Coordinates of C-alpha atoms in Angstrom, one line a residue:
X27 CA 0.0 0.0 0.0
X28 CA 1.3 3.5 -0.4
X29 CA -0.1 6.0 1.8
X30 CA -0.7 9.9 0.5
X31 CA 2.8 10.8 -1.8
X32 CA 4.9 13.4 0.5
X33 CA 4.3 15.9 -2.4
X34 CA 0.7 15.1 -3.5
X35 CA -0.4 18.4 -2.5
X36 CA 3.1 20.1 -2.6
X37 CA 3.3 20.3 1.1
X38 CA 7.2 20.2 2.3
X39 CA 7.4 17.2 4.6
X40 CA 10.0 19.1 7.3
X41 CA 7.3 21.5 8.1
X42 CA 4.7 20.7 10.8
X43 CA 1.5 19.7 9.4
X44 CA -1.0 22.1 8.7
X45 CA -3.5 22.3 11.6
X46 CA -7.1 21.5 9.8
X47 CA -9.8 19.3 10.3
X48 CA -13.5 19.2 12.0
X49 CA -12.0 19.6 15.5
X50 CA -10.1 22.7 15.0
X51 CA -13.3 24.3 13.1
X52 CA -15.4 23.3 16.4
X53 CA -13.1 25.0 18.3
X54 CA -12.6 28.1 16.7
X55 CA -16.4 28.4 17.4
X56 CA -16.3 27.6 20.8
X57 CA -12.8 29.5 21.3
X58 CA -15.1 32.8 23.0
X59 CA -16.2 30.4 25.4
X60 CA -13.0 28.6 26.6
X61 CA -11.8 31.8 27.0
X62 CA -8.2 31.4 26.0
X63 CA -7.1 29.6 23.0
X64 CA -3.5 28.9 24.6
X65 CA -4.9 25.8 27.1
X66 CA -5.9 24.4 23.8
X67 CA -2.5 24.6 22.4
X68 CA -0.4 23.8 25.0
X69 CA 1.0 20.5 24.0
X70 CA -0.4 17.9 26.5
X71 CA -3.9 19.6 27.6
X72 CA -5.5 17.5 24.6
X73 CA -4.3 14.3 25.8
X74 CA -5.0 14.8 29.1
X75 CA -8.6 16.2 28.3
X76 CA -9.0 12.9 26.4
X77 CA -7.9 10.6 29.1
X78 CA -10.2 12.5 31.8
X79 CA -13.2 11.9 29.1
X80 CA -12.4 8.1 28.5
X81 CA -11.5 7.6 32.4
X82 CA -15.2 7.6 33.0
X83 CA -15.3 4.4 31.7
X84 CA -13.3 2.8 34.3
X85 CA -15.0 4.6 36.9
X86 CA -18.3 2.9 35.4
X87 CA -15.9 -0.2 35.6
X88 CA -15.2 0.0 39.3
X89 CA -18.7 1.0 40.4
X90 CA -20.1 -2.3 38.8
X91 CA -17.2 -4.6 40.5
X92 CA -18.1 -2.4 44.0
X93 CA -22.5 -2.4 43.6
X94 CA -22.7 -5.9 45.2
X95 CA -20.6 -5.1 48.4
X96 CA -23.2 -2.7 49.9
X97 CA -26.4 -3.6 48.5
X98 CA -25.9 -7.3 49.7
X99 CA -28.3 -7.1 52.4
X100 CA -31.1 -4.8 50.9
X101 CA -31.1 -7.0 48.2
X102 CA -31.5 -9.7 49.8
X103 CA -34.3 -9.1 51.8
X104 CA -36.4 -6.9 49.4
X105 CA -36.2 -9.9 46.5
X106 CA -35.7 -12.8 48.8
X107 CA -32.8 -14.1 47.3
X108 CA -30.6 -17.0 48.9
X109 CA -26.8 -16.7 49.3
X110 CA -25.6 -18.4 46.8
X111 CA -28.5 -16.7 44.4
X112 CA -27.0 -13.2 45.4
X113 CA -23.5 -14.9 45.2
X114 CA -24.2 -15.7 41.4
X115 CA -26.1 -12.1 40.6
X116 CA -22.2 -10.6 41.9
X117 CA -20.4 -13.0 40.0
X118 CA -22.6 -12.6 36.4
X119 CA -20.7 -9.6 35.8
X120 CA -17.3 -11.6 35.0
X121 CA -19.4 -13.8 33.1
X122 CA -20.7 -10.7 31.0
X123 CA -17.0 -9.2 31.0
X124 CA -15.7 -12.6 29.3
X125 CA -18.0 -12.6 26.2
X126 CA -17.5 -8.5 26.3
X127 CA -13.6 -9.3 26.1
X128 CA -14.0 -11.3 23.4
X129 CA -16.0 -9.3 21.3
X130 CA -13.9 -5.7 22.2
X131 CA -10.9 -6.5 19.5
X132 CA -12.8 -7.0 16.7
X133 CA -15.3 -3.7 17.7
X134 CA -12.3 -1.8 18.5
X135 CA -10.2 -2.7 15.1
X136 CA -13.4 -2.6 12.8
X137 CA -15.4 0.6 13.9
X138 CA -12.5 2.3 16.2
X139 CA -11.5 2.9 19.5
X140 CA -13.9 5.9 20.3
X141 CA -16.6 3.8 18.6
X142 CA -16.2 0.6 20.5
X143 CA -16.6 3.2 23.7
X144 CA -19.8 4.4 22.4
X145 CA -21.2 1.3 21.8
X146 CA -20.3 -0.2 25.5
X147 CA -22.2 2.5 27.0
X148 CA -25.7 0.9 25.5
X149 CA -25.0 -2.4 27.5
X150 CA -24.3 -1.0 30.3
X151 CA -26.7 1.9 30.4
X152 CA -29.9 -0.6 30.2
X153 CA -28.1 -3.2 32.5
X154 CA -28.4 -0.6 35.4
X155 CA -31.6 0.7 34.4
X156 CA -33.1 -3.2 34.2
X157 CA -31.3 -3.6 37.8
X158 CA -32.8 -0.3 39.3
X159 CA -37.1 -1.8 38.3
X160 CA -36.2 -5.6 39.1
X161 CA -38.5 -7.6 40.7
X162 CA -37.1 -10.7 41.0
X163 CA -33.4 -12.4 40.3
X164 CA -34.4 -13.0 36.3
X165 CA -33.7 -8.9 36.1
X166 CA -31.2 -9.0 38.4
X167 CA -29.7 -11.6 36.4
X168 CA -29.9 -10.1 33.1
X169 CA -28.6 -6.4 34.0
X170 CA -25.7 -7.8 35.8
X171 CA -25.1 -9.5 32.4
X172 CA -25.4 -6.3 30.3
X173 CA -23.2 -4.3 32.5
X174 CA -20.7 -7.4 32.4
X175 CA -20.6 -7.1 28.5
X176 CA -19.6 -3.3 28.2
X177 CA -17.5 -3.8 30.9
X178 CA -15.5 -6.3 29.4
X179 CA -15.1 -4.0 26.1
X180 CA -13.9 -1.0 28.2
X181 CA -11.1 -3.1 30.1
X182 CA -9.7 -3.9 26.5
X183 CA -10.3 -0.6 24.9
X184 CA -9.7 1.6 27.3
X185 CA -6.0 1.5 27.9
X186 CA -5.3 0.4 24.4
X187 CA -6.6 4.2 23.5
X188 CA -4.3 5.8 26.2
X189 CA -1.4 4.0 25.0
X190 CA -2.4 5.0 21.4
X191 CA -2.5 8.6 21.8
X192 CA 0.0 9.6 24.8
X193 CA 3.3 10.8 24.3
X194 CA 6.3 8.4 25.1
X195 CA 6.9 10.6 28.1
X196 CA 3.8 10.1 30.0
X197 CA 2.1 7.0 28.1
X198 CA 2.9 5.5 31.7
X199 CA 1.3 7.8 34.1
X200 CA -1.5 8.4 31.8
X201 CA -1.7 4.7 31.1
X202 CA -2.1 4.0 35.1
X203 CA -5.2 6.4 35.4
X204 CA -7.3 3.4 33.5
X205 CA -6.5 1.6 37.0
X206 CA -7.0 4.3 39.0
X207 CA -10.6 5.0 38.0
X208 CA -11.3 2.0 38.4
X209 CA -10.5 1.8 42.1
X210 CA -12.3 5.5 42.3
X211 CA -15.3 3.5 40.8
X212 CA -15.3 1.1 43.9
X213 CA -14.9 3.4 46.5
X214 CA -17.8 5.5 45.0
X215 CA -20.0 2.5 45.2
X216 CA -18.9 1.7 48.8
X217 CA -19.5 5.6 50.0
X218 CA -22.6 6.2 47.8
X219 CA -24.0 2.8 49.1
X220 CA -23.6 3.0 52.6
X221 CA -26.4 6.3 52.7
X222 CA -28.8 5.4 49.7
X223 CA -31.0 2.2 48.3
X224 CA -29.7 -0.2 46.1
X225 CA -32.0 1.1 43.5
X226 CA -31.1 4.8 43.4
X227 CA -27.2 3.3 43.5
X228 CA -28.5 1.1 40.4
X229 CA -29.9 4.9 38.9
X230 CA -26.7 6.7 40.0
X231 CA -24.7 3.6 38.0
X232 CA -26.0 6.2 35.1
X233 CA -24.3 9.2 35.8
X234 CA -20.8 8.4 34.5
X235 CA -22.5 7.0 31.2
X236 CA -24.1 10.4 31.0
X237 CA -21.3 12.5 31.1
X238 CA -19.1 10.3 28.9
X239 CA -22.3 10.6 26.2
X240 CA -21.8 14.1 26.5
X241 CA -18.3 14.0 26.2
X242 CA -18.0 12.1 23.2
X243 CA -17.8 15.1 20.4
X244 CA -14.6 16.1 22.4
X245 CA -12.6 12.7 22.4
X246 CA -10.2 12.0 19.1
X247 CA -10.2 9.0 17.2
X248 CA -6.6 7.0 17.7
X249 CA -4.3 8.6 14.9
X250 CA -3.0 4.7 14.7
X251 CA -5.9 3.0 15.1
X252 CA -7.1 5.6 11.9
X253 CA -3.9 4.9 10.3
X254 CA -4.5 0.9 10.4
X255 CA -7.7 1.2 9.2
X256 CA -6.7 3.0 6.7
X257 CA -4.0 0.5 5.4
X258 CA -6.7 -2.3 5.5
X259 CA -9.8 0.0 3.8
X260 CA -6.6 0.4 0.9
X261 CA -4.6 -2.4 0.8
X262 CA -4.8 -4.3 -2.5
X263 CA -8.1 -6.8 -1.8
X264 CA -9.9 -3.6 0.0
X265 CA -9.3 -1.5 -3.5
X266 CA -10.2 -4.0 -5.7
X267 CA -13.8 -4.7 -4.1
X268 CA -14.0 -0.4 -3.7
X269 CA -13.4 0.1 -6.9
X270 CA -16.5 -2.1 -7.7
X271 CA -18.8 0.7 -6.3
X272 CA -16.4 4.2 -7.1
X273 CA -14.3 5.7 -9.1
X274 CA -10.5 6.2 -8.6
X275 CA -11.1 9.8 -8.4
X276 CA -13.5 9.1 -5.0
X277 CA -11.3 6.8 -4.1
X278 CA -8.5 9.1 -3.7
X279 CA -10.5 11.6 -2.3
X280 CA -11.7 9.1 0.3
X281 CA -7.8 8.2 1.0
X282 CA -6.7 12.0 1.2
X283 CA -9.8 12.9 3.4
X284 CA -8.4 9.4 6.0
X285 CA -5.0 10.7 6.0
X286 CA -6.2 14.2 6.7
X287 CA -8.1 12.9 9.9
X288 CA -5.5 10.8 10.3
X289 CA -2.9 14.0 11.1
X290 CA -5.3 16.9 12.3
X291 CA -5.9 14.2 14.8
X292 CA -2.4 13.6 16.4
X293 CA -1.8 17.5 15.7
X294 CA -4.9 17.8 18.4
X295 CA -3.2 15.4 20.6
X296 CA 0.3 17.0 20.3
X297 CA -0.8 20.4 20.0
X298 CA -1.2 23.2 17.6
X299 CA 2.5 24.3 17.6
X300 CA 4.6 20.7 17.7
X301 CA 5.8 19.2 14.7
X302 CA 4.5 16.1 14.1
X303 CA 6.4 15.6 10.8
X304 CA 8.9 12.7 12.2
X305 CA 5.6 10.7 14.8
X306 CA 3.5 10.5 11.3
X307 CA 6.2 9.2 9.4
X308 CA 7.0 6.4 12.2
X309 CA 3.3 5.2 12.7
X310 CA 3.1 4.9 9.0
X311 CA 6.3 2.9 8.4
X312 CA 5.4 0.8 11.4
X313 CA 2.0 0.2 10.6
X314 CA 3.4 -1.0 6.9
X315 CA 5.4 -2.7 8.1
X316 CA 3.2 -5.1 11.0
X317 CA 0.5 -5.1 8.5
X318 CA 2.3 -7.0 5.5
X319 CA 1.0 -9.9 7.2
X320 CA -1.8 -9.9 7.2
X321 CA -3.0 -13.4 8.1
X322 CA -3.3 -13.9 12.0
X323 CA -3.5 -16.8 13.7
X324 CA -3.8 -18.1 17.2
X325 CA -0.5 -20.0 17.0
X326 CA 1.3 -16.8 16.8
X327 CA 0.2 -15.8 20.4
X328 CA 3.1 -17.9 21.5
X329 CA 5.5 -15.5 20.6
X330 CA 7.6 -13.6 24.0
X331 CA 5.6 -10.7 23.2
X332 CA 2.2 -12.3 23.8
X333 CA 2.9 -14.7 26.8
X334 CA 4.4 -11.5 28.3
X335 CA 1.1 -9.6 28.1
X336 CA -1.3 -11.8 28.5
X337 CA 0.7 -14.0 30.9
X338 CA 0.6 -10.2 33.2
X339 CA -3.1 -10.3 33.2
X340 CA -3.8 -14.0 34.5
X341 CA -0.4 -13.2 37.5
X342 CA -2.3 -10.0 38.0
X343 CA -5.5 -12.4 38.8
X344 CA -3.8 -15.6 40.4
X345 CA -2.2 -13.2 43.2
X346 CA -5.7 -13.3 44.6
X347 CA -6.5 -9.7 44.9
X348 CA -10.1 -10.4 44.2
X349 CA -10.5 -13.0 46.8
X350 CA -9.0 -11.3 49.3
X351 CA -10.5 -7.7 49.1
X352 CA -13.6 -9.4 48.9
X353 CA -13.1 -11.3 52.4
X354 CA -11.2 -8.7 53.5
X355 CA -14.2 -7.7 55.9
X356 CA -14.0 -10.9 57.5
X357 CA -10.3 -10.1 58.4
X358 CA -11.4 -7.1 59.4
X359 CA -14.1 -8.2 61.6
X360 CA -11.7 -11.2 63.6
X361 CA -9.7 -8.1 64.9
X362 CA -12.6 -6.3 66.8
X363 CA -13.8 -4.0 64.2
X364 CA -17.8 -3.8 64.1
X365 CA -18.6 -2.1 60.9
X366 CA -17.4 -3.9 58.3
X367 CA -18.8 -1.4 55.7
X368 CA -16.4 0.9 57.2
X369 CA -13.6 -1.2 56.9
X370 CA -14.5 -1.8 53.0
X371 CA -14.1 1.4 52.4
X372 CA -11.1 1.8 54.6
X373 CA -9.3 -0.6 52.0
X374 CA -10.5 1.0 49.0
X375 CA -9.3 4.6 49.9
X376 CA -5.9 2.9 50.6
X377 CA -6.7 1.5 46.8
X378 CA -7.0 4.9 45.5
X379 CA -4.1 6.6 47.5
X380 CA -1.7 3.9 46.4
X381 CA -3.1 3.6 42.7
X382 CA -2.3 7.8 42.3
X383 CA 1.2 7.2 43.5
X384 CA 1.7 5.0 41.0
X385 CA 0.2 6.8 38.3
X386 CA 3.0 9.5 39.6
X387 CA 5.8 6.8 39.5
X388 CA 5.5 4.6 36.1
X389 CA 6.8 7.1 33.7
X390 CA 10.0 7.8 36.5
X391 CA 10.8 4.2 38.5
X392 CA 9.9 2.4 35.0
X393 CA 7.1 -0.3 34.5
X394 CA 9.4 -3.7 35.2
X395 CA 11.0 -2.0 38.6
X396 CA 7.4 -1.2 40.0
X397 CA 6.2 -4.6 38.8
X398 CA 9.1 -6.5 41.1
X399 CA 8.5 -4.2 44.0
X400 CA 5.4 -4.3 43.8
X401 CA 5.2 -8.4 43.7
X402 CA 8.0 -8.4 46.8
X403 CA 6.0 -6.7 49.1
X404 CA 2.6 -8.7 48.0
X405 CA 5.2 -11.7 48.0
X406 CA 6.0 -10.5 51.9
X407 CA 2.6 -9.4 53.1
X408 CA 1.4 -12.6 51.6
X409 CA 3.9 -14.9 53.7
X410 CA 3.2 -12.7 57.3
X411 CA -0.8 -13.0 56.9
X412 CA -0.2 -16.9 56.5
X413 CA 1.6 -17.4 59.0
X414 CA -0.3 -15.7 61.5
X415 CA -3.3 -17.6 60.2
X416 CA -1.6 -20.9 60.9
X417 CA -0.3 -19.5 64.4
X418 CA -4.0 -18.9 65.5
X419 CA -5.4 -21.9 64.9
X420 CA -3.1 -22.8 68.0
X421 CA -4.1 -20.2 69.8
X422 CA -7.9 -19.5 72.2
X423 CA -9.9 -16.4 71.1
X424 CA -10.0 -15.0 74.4
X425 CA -6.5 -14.5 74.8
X426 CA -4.8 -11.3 74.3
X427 CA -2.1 -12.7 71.8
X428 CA -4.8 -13.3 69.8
X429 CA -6.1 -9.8 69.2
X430 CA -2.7 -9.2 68.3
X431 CA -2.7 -10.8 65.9
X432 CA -5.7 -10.2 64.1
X433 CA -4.2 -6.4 63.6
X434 CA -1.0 -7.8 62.1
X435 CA -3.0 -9.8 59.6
X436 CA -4.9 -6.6 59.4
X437 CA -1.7 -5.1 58.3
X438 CA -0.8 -7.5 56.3
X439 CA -3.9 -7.4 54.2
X440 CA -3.5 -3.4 53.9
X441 CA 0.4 -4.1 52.8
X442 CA -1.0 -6.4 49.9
X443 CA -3.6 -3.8 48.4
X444 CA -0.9 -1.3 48.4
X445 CA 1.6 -3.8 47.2
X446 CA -1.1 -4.3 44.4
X447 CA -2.0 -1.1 43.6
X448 CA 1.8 0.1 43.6
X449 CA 2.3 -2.0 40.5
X450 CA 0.7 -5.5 39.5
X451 CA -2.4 -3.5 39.4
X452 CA -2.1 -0.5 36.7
X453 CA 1.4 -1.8 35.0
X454 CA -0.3 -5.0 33.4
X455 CA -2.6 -3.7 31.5
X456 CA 0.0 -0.6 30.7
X457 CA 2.1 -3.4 29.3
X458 CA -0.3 -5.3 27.3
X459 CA -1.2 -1.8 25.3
X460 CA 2.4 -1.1 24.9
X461 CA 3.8 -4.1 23.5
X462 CA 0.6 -5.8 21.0
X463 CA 1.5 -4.8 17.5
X464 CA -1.5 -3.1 15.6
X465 CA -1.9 -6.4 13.0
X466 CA -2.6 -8.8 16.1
X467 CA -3.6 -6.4 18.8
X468 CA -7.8 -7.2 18.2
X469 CA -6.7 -10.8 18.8
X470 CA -4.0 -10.8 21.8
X471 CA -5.9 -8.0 23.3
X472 CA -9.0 -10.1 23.3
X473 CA -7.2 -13.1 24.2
X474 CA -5.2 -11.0 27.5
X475 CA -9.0 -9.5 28.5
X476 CA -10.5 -12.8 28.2
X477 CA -7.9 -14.5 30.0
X478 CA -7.8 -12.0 33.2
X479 CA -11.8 -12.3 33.7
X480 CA -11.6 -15.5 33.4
X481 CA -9.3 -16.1 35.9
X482 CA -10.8 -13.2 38.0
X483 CA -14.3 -15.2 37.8
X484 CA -12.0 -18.2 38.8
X485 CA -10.4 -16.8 42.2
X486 CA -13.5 -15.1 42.8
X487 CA -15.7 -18.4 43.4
X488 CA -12.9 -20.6 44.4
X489 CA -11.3 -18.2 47.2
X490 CA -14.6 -18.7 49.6
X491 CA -13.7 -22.8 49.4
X492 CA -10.1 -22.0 50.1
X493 CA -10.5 -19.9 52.8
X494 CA -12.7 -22.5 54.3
X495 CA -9.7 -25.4 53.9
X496 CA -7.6 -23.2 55.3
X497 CA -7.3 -19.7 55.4
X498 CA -3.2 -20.1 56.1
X499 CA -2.8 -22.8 53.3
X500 CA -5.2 -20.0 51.1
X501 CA -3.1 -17.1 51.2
X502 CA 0.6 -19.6 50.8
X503 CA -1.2 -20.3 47.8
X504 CA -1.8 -16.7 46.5
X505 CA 2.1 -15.8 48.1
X506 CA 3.4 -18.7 45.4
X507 CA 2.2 -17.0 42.7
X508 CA 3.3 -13.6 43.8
X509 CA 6.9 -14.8 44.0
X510 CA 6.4 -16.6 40.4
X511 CA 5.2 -13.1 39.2
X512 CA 8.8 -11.4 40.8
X513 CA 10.8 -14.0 38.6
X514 CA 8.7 -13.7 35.8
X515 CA 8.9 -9.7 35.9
X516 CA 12.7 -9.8 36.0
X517 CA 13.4 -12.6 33.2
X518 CA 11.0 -11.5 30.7
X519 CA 8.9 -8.5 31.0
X520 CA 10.7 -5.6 29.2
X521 CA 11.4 -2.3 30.5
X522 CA 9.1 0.2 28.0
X523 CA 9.4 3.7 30.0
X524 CA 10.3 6.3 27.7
X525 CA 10.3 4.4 24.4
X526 CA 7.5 4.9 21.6
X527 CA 5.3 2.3 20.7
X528 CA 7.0 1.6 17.2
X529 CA 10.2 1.3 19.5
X530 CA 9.0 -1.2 21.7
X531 CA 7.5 -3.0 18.2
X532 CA 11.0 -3.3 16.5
X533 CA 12.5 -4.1 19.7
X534 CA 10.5 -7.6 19.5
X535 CA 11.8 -8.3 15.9

């Protein structure tokens, strides 16, 4: 394929590309009232805007993963549902989430990143409002579904659009913000629930959708997502069934109006007075270049690139994060604390604070570093709660040993989140945007998103049964796999900070 001749329209290819294109005609018009033209073009305001806009995504993410915490016992009562009936209403939403993750790559690399966004928002929008008017577990049932499914196409195509359109010198930080909404999403649900009904919480479930609808004019396609679907609308097969239905002159209209968007929207993301002469010309030669091949199958997932990213996602499961935060009030509740709603929301604040340090370190410390601290001190927090576990089963309730320690485990359990959040939270799914060429990403990205619900759905229904064996033996378990995840971190994940994405591409080669 050749992509628009350097002097088709006798532009000099050392200047910076001329700044056209819808987006720069909206905001000339709303330019009176931004006030000032210059926050527009400083040079990472338009990335950051875009970020904010999709971060309500994962917000919506984490308030579906923290409904079920709060509203257990309204629910409950009000519908009549059994344990293990609510139990399965909490856990349909991994079950959504899978089919969602399998779905998102080919959404996201057939109608687009910002596309893929809008169309998750349906799902999810009449999942909460089926959830807010049920009357019995079949509504229940089915909402939890829907809100499942978009879910499961904003975990894939969320980060995958931050990595996309951030700069090399904060595609880390921004990257990490995915993660952080999402644990802002669960504490909203755990704050929000603990003073209104499940049903207004189910209505509130809205809002984000709401404002990300209205955000939606605002948010720019992914110059290389555009740029990839641009190579496969005019490689040789896509030209030949075109031409059936136009003429080569619409053709290269069509092709010259792609590669406009194309620029005008990276000049929006890099800003009005950066040259983006030399970024253009790499995505193009890199997309070329992945895209010669063009047939993709799943044996080529076994490449070091692929195990690496997806193998993050099911490590960032198997740790047992999900299992413990969610009988974390238990832990809470051995040591003498009465509200365990409290405590919930104790441990997702910690979630938060920790999360927004990282989002502050990735682009300094580096993704691999913060992945083998981060393991170490799960690895360590890990080995202390199971050992005091096994110590008091030895030891009578009533004595004051005991109480001590229930707050070292309590400790323990606060030293893992933070662990988490540090780095095996935000940093996998960082990586897996980072290192999935364009030609494979709709399938590896699938594959990694698949792979991390599934395994989240997994640790989520087996960790009760654990913990019933043997709470000690539960977390030795989970402190295995953190120590795996250290090895595997230093041996084969690679180091990606400050490195563009074509970079970290022929670096795999």
């Amino acid at each position: 394929m050749s992509f628009r001749d350097e002097n088709e329209d006798g532009r000099d290819m050392r200047k910076p590309f001329l700044h056209t294109g819808s987006w720069y005609r909206m905001g000339s018009r709303q330019s009176s009232m931004m006030g000032s033209s210059q926050v527009i073009r400083d040079r990472s305001v338009s990335v950051v805007a875009c970020v904010l806009i999709v971060a309500l995504g994962p917000i919506q993410f984490g308030f579906t993963s923290g409904y079920s915490s709060p509203t257990q016992a309204a629910i409950t009562k009000d519908l009549g549902l059994t344990v293990s009936e609510y139990s399965l209403f909490g856990s349909l939403s991994n079950v959504g989430a899978m089919v969602g993750a399998i779905a998102s790559g080919q959404i996201a690399e057939y109608i687009g990143r910002k596309g893929s966004l809008m169309i998750a928002s349906i799902p999810n929008i009449i999942g909460w409002l089926i959830i807010s008017f049920a009357r019995d577990y079949s509504f229940l049932y089915m909402g939890r579904l829907l809100e499942g499914f978009g879910v499961g196409i904003i975990s894939y195509t969320v980060p995958v659009y931050i990595a996309e359109i951030a700069p090399q010198n904060l595609r880390g930080g921004l990257g990490s913000v995915n993660q952080l909404s999402v644990t802002i999403g669960i504490l909203l649900a755990y704050l929000i629930g603990l003073f209104v009904n499940w049903r207004i919480l189910a209505i509130l479930g809205r809002c984000p959708w709401g404002l990300w609808s209205n955000s939606f004019s605002f948010l720019k396609e992914s110059p290389r997502w555009l740029v990839s679907f641009m190579w496969y609308i005019f490689s040789i097969g896509g030209v030949n069934i075109l031409k059936q239905f136009l003429s080569d002159y619409f053709l290269k209209q069509a092709k010259m109006g792609m590669t406009e968007d194309f620029e005008t929207s990276l000049q929006v993301l890099r800003g009005f007075h950066t040259d983006i002469t030399l970024e253009v010309n790499e995505i193009k030669r890199a997309v070329a270049s992945s895209s010669r091949r063009t047939t993709i199958r799943f044996s080529d997932l076994k490449q070091r690139r692929y195990c690496v990213g997806i193998g993050l996602l099911i490590l960032q499961q198997l740790c047992g994060i999900n299992g413990v935060l969610f009988y974390s009030s238990t832990i809470f509740e051995s040591a003498g604390v009465s509200s365990s709603d409290l405590a919930t929301c104790f441990v997702g604040l910690i979630q938060v604070i920790a999360t927004g340090i990282a989002t502050w370190l990735l682009d300094k410390a580096g993704r691999r570093l913060l992945l083998i601290i981060s393991s170490s001190v799960m690895t360590v927090s890990l080995l202390i709660v199971a050992v005091l576990f096994f110590i008091k089963d030895f030891i009578s309730k009533d004595s004051g040993f005991y109480s001590i320690l229930s707050i070292l485990a309590i400790v323990g359990v606060v030293a893992m989140v933070i662990g988490f959040s540090l780095g095996l939270g935000p940093v996998p799914w960082v990586i897996m945007s980072e290192i999935l060429p364009v030609n494979i990403k709709s399938l590896a990205g699938s594959v990694a998103t698949l792979s991390n619900w599934l395994f989240s759905w997994v640790i989520t229904m087996t960790a009760n049964l654990l913990l019933t064996w043997s709470s000690g033996g539960t977390f030795t378990i989970y402190m295995l796999v953190c120590a795996f995840t250290i090895v595997f971190s230093a041996i084969w994940v690679p180091e990606t900070k400050g490195r563009t994405l074509e970079e970290i591409q022929f670096s795999f080669r």
